[in-house]
Tab-separated table of C-alpha atoms and ligand atoms in Angstrom:
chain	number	residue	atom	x	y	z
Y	213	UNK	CA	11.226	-2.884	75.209
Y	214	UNK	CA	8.417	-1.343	73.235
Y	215	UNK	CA	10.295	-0.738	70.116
Y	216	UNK	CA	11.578	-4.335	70.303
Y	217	UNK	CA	8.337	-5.606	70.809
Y	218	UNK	CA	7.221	-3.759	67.856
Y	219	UNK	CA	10.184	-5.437	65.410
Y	220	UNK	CA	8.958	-9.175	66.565
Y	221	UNK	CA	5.277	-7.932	66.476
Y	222	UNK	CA	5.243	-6.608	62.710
Y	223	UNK	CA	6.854	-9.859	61.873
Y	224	UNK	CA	4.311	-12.103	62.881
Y	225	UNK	CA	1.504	-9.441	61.500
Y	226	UNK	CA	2.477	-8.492	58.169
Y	227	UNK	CA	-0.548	-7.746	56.709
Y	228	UNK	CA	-4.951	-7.846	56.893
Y	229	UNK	CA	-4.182	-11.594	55.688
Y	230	UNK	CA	-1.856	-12.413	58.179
Y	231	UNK	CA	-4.210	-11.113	61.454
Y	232	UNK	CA	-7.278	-13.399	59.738
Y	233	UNK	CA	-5.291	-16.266	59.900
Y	234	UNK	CA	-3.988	-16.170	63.160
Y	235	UNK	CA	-8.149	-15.219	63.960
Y	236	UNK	CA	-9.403	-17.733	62.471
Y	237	UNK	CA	-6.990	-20.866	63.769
Y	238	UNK	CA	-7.867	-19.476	67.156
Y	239	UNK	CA	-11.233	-19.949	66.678
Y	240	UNK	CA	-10.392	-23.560	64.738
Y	241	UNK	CA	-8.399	-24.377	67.605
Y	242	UNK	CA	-11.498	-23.319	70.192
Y	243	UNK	CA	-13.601	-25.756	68.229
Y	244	UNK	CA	-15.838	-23.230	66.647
Y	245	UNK	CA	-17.941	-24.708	63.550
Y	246	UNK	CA	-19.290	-21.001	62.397
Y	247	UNK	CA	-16.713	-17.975	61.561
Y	248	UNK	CA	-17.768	-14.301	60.538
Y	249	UNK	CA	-15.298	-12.034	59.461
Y	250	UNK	CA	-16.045	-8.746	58.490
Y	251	UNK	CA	-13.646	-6.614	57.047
Y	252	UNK	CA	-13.966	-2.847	56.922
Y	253	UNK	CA	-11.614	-0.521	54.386
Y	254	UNK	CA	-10.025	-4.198	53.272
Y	255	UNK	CA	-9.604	-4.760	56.801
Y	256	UNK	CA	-7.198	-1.480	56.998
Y	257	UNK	CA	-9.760	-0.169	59.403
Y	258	UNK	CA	-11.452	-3.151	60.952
Y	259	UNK	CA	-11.150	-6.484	61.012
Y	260	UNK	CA	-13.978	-8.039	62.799
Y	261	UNK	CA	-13.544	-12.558	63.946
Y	262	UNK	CA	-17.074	-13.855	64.836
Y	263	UNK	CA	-16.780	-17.635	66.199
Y	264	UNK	CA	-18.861	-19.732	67.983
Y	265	UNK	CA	-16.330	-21.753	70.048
Y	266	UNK	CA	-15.381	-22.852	73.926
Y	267	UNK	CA	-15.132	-18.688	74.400
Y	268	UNK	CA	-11.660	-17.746	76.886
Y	269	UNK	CA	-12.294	-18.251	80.196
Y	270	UNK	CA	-12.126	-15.893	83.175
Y	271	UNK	CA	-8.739	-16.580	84.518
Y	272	UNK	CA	-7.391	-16.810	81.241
Y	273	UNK	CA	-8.287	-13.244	80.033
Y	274	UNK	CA	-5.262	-10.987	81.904
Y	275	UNK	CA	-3.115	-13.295	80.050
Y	276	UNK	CA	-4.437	-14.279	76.444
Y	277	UNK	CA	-2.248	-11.508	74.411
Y	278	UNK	CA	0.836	-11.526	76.925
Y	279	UNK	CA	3.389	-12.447	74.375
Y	280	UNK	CA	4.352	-16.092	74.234
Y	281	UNK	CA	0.844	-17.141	76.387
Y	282	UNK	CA	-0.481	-19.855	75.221
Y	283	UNK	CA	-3.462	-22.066	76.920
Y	284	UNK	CA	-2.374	-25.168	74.010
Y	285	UNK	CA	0.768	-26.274	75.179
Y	286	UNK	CA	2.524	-26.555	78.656
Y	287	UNK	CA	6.055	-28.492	77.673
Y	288	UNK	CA	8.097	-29.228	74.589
Y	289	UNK	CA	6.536	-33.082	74.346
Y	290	UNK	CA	3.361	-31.473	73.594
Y	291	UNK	CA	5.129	-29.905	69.939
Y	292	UNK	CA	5.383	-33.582	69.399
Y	293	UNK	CA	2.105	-34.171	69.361
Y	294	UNK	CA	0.190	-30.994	68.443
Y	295	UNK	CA	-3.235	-30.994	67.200
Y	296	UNK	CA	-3.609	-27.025	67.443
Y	297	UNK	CA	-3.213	-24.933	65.129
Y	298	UNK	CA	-1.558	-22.307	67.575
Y	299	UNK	CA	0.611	-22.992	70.414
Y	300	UNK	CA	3.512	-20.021	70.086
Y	301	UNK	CA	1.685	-17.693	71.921
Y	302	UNK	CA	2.194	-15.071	70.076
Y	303	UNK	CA	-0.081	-13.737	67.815
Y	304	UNK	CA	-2.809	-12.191	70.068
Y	305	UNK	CA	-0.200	-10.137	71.641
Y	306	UNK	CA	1.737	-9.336	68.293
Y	307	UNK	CA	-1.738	-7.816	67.091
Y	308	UNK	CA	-1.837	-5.662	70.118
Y	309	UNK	CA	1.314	-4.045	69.779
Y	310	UNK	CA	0.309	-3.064	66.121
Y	311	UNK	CA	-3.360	-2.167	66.362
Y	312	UNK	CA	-6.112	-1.183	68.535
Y	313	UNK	CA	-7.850	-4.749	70.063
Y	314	UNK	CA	-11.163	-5.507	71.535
Y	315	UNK	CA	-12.166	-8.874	73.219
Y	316	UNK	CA	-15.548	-9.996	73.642
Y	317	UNK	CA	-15.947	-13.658	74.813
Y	318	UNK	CA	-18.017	-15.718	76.664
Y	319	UNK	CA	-17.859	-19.530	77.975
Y	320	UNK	CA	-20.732	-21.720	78.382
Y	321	UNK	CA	-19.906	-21.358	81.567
Y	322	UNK	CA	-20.693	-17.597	81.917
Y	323	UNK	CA	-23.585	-15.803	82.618
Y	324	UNK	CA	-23.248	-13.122	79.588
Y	325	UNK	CA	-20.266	-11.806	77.215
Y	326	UNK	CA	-17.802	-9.302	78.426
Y	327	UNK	CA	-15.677	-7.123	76.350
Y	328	UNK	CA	-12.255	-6.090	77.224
Y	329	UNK	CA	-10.247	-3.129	75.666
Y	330	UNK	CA	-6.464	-4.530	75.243
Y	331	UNK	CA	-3.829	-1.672	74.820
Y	332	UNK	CA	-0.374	-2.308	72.974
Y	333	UNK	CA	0.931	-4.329	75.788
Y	334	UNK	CA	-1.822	-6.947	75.686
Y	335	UNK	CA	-2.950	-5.680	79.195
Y	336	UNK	CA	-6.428	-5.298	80.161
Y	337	UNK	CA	-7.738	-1.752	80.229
Y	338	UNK	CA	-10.911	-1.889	80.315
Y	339	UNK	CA	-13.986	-4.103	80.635
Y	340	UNK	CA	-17.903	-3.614	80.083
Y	341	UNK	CA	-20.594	-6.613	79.523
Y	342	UNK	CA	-22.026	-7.384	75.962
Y	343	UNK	CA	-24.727	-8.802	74.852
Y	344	UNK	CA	-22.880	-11.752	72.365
Y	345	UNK	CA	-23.516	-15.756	72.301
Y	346	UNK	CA	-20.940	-18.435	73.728
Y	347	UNK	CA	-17.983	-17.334	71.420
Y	348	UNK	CA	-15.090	-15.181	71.130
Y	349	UNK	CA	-15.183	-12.166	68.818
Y	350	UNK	CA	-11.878	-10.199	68.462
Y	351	UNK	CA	-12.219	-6.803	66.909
Y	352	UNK	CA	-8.514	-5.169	65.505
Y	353	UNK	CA	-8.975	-1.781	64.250
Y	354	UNK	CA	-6.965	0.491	63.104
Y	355	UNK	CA	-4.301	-2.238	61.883
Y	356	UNK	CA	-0.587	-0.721	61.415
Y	357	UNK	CA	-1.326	2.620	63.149
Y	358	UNK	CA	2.131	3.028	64.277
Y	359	UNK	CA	3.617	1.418	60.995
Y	360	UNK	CA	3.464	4.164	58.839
Y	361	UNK	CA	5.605	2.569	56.204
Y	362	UNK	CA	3.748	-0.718	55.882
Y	363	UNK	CA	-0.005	1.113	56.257
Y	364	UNK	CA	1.345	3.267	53.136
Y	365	UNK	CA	2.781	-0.035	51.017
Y	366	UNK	CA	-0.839	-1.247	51.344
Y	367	UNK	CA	-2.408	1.949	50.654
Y	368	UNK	CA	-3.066	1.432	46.539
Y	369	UNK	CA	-6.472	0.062	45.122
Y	370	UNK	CA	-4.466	-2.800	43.492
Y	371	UNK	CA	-2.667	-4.041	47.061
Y	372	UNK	CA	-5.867	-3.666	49.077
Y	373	UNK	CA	-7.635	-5.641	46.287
Y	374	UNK	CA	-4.879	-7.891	45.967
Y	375	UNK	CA	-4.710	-8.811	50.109
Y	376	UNK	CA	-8.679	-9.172	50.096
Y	377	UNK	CA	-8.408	-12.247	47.420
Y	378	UNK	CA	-5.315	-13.464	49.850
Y	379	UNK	CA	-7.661	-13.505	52.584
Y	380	UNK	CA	-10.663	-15.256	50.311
Y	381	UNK	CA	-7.625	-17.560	49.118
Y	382	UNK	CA	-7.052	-18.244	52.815
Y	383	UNK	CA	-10.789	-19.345	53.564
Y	384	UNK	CA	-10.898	-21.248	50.567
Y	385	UNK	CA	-8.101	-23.223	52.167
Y	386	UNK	CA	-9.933	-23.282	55.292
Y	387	UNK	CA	-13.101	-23.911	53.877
Y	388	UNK	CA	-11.676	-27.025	51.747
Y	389	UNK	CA	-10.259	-28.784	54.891
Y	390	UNK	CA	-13.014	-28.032	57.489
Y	391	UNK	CA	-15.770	-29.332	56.053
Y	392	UNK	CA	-18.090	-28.749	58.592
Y	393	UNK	CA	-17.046	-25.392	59.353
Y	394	UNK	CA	-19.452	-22.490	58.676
Y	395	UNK	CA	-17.390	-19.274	57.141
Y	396	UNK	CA	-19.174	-16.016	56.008
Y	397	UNK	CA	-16.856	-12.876	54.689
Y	398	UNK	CA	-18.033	-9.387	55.173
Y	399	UNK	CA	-16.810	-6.675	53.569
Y	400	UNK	CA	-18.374	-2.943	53.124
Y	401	UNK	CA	-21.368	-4.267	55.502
Y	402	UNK	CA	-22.171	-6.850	52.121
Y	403	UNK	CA	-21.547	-10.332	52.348
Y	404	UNK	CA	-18.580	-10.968	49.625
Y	405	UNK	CA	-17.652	-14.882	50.286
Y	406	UNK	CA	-19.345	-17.851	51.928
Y	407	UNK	CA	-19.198	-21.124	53.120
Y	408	UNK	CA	-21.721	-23.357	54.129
Y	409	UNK	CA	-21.271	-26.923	56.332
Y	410	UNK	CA	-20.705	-29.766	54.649
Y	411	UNK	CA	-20.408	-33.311	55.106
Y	412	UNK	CA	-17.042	-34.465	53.491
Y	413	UNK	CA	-14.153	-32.901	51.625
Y	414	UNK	CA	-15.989	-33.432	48.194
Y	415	UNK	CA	-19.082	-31.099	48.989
Y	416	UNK	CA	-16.493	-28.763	50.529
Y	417	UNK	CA	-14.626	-28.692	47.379
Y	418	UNK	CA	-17.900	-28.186	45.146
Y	419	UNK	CA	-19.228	-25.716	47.360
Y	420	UNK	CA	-15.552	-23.421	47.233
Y	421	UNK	CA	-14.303	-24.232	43.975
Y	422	UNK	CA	-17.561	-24.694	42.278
Y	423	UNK	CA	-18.951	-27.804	41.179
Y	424	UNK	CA	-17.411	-26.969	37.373
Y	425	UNK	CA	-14.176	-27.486	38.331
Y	426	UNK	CA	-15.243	-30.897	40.802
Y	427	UNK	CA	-16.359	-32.697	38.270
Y	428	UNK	CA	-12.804	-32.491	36.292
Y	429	UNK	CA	-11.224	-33.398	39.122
Y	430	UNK	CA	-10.855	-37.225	40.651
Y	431	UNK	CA	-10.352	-38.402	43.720
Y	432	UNK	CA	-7.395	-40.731	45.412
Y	433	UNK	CA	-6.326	-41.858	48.169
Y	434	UNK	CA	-2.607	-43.525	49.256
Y	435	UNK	CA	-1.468	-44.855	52.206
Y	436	UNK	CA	2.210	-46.297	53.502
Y	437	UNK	CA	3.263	-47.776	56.633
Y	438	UNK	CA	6.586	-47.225	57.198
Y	439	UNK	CA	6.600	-44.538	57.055
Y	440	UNK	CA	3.115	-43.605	58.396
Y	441	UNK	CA	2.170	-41.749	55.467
Y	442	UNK	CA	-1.441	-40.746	54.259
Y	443	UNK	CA	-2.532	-38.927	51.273
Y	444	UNK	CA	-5.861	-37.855	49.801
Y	445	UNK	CA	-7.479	-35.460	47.927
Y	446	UNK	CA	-8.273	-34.533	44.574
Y	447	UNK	CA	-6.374	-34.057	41.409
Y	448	UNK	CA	-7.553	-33.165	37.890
Y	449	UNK	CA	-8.773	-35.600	35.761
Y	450	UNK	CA	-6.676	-37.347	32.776
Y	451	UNK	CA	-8.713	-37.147	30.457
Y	452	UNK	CA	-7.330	-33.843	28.270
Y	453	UNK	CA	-11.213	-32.468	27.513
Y	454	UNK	CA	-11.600	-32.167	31.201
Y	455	UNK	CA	-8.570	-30.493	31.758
Y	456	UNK	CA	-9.323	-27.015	30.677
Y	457	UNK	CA	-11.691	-26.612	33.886
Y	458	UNK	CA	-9.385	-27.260	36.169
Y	459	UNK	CA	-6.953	-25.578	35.044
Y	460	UNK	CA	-6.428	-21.750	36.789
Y	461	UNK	CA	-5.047	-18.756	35.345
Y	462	UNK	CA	-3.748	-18.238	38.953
Y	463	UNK	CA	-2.723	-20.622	41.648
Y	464	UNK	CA	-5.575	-22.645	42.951
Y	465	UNK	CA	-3.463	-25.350	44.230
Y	466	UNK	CA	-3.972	-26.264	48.427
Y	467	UNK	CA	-1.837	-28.724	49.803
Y	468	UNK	CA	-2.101	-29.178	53.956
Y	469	UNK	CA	0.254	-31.112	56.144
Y	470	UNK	CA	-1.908	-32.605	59.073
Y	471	UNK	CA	-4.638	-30.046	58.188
Y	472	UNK	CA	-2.729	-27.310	57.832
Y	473	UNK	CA	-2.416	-25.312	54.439
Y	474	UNK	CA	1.320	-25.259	53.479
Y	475	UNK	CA	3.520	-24.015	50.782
Y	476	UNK	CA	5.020	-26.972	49.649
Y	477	UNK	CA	7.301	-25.709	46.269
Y	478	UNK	CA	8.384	-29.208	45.138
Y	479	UNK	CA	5.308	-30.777	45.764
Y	480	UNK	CA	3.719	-28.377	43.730
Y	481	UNK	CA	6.521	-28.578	41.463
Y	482	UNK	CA	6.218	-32.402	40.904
Y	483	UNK	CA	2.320	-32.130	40.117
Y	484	UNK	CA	2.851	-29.675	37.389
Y	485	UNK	CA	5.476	-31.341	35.687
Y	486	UNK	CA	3.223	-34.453	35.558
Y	487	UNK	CA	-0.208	-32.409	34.851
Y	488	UNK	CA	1.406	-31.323	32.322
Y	489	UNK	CA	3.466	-33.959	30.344
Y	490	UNK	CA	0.119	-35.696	30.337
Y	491	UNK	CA	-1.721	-32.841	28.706
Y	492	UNK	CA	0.504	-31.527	27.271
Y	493	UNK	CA	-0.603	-28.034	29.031
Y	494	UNK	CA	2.110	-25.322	29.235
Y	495	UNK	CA	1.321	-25.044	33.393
Y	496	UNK	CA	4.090	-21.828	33.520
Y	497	UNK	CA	0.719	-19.862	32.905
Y	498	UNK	CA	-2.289	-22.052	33.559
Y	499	UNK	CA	-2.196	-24.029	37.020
Y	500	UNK	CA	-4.010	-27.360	37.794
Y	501	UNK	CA	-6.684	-27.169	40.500
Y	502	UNK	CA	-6.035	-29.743	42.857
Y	503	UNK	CA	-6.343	-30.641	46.698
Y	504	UNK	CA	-4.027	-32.633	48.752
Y	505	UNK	CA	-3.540	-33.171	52.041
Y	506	UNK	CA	-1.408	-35.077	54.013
Y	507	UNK	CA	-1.227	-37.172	57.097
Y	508	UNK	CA	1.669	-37.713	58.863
Y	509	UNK	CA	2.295	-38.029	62.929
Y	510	UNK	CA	2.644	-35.163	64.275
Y	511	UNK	CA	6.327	-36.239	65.876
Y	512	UNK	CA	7.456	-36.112	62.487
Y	513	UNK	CA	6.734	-32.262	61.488
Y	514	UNK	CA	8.058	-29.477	63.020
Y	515	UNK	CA	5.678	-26.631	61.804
Y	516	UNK	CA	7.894	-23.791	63.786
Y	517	UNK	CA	10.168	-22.390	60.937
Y	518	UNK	CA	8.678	-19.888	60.166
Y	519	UNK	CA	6.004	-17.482	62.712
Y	520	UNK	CA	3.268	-17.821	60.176
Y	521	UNK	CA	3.541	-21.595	59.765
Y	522	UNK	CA	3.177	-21.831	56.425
Y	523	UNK	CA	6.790	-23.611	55.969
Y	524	UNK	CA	7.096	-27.266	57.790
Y	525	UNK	CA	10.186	-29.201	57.873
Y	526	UNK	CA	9.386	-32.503	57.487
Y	527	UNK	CA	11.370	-35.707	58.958
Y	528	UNK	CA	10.599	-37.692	56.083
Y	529	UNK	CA	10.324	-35.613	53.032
Y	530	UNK	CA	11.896	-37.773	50.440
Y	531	UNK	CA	9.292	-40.858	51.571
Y	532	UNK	CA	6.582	-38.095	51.424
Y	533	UNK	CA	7.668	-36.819	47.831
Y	534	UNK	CA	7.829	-40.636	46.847
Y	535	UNK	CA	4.080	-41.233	47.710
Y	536	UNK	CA	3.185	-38.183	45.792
Y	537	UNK	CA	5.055	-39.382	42.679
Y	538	UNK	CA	3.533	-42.639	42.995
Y	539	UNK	CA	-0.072	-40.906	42.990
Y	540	UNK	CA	0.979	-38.878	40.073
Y	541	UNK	CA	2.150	-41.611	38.256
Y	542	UNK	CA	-0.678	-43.936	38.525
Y	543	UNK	CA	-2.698	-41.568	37.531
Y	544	UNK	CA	-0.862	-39.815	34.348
Y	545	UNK	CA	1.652	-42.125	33.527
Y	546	UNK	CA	5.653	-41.684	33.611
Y	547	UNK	CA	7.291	-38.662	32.829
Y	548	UNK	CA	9.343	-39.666	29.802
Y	549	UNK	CA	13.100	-40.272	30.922
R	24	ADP	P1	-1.730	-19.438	70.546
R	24	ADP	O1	-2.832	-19.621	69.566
R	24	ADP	O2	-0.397	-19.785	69.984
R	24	ADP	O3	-2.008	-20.108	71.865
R	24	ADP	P2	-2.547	-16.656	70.545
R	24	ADP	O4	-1.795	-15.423	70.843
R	24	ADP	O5	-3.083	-16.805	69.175
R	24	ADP	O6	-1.599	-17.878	70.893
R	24	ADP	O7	-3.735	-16.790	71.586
R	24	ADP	C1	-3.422	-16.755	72.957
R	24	ADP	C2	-4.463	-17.496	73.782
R	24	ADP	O8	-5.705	-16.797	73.780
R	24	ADP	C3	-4.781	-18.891	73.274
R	24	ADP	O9	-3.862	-19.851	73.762
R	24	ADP	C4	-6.203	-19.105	73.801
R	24	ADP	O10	-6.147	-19.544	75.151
R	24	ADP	C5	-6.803	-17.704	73.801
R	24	ADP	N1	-7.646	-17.441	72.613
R	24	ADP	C6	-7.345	-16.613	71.586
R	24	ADP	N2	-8.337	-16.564	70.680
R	24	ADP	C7	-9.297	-17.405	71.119
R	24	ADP	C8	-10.601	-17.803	70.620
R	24	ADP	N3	-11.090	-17.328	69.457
R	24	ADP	N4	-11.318	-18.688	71.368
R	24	ADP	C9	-10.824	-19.174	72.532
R	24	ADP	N5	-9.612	-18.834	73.050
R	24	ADP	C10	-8.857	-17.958	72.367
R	25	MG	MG1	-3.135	-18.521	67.885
C-alpha cells in the first residue's frame, strides 16, 4: 500500500511548482482574494500557502488529504459542469505521502485557527490552536524526503533557479486571470514577486507583464454561437515598431480554457506562424507576448487527462482553432497560401 501510494503520489507532485499549484487552486477554489507563498531553500525546504478564503471546516478536517476526498464534487454530472479548479481529490493527500504537512485553518464560523500535523497517510496526528485569520495556510516541508532521486535531480543552482521562475511563471498566469486576486511571493524571508488587485484583465496584465509590453499589445474579443465559443484577450500589436516589446526571448505566452492556464501546442502554434508572417519576426527564438483565454461550457471540456490539468481535451477543437484563426487573421492578415 505505502509504496503504491508513493508511485501515484510522486506523480501528481513532481516538483516545488507542482505543490504551489495544487496550493494555490485550493485556495482559488475556497474563494480567497489574497495568497502568500513563501518559499524557503526554493521551496526544497518549505513551502508556505497563506489564503484568506472560506477556511476547511471541522468535519471536513479527518478527511481533507484522504486520497481521492474531495468537498467539490459528489457525482460524475458535476465534471460536467465544474467551476473548481480541483475536484480529483488528490493532491492534498499526494503531498502528504511525499513531505511533511501542516494545516492551519479557520472558518468564519470558528472561534480561532487550529493547526493539525498530517503524517504520510493524510491522517490527523496532531492538533494545537493558532493564532491565524479566517483562512487556510498549508505548510509542506521537507518536500521529497523519501525521494531521494528526484530531491537530488533538483539539487543544482540552475534547476532550483529554473523551478522558482516556473513557479513566478505560474502566478503570472494566475495573476493575469484573477484580477482581483492579491498574490505576494516570498522567498529567503524577502519579498521576490507581487501582485496587487485589480479591476479588469488589462490592469492585471500591466501590473504582471509591465505596462511596456501592454501598450504593444491590443485587445479583442470573438464570440460564436454554435458552438458556444468565447475568446478574449490580448495579442501584440501589428504595427512592426511595436513588435519588438512584445516579443520574449522565452515563452510568455498564457492561454486558459474556462480560466484555467493550459498548454495548448497548436494554438500556440497558429499564433506564431501568423505573428510572424506579419512581422516578419523569426518567432523559433523570440516569442510574442500574448493572453488568451477561452470560454467554452464546461460540458464540453474534459480537463482530467492528465493529474496536473494542464492538458484538456476539448469536444470542439477544430471550431475552437477556427475562432482563433479568424482572430489572427483579422488582425494580421492571411498567411500567404
Ligand atoms: P480537490 O481540490 O480536488 O478537492 P485536494 O486534495 O486538493 O482535492 O483538497 C482536498 C479538500 O481539502 C478539498 O476538497 C477542500 O475541501 C479542502 N481544502 C484544501 N485546501 C483548502 C483551502 N486552501 N481552503 C479550503 N479548503 C481546502
Ligand atoms: Mg485541489
Amino acid at each position: 500500500g505505502e509504496t503504491i501510494r508513493l508511485l501515484s503520489s510522486s506523480q501528481v507532485i513532481t516538483s516545488v511548482v507542482s505543490v504551489v499549484k495544487e496550493l494555490i487552486e485550493n485556495s482559488l477554489d475556497a474563494s480567497a482574494t489574497g495568497i502568500d507563498i513563501k518559499l524557503e531553500n526554493y521551496g526544497f525546504s518549505k513551502i508556505e500557502v497563506r489564503d484568506n478564503g472560506s477556511g476547511i471546516k471541522v468535519d471536513d478536517v479527518p478527511v481533507m488529504a484522504i486520497k481521492h476526498y474531495t468537498s467539490k464534487i459528489s457525482s460524475s454530472e458535476d465534471l460536467e459542469r465544474l467551476t473548481t479548479y480541483g475536484f480529483r481529490g488528490e493532491a492534498l493527500g499526494s503531498i502528504c505521502s511525499v513531505s511533511e504537512v501542516l494545516v492551519t485553518t479557520k472558518t468564519a464560523a470558528d472561534d480561532f485557527s487550529i493547526q493539525y500535523a498530517l503524517n504520510s497517510n493524510g491522517h490527523v496526528t496532531s492538533k494545537k490552536p493558532s493564532h491565524l485569520g479566517q483562512g487556510t495556510t498549508v505548510t509542506v516541508l521537507n518536500l521529497f524526503k523519501n525521494l531521494p532521486v528526484r530531491k537530488q535531480f533538483y539539487s543544482t543552482n540552475r534547476k532550483c533557479k529554473e523551478e522558482l521562475k516556473k513557479v513566478q511563471d505560474l502566478l503570472t498566469a494566475y495573476g493575469i486571470i484573477k484580477p482581483d486576486l492579491r498574490i505576494t511571493l516570498t522567498h529567503k524571508k524577502a519579498v521576490i514577486w507581487q501582485k496587487t488587485r485589480v479591476s479588469d484583465h488589462k490592469m492585471a496584465c500591466m501590473s504582471v507583464l509591465g505596462t511596456a509590453v501592454m501598450s504593444s499589445m491590443v485587445p479583442f474579443q470573438h464570440c460564436c454561437e454554435y458552438p458556444e465559443i468565447n475568446l478574449s484577450g490580448f495579442l501584440p500589436k501589428a504595427e512592426s515598431d511595436s513588435s519588438l516589446t512584445s516579443l520574449s526571448s522565452s515563452e510568455r505566452s498564457f492561454i486558459f480554457i474556462n480560466n484555467r492556464p493550459v498548454l495548448q501546442k497548436e494554438i500556440l502554434k497558429l499564433i506564431r506562424q501568423y505573428y510572424s508572417q506579419m512581422t516578419q519576426k523569426d518567432c523559433t527564438r523570440l516569442y510574442p507576448v500574448f493572453f488568451l483565454n477561452i470560454a467554452v461550457p464546461a460540458s464540453a471540456v474534459d480537463v482530467n487527462i492528465t493529474p496536473d490539468k494542464t492538458q484538456v481535451l476539448l469536444q470542439y477543437k477544430e471550431s475552437v482553432l477556427l475562432a482563433v484563426e479568424n482572430v489572427l487573421k483579422s488582425l494580421y492578415g492571411p498567411l500567404p497560401a
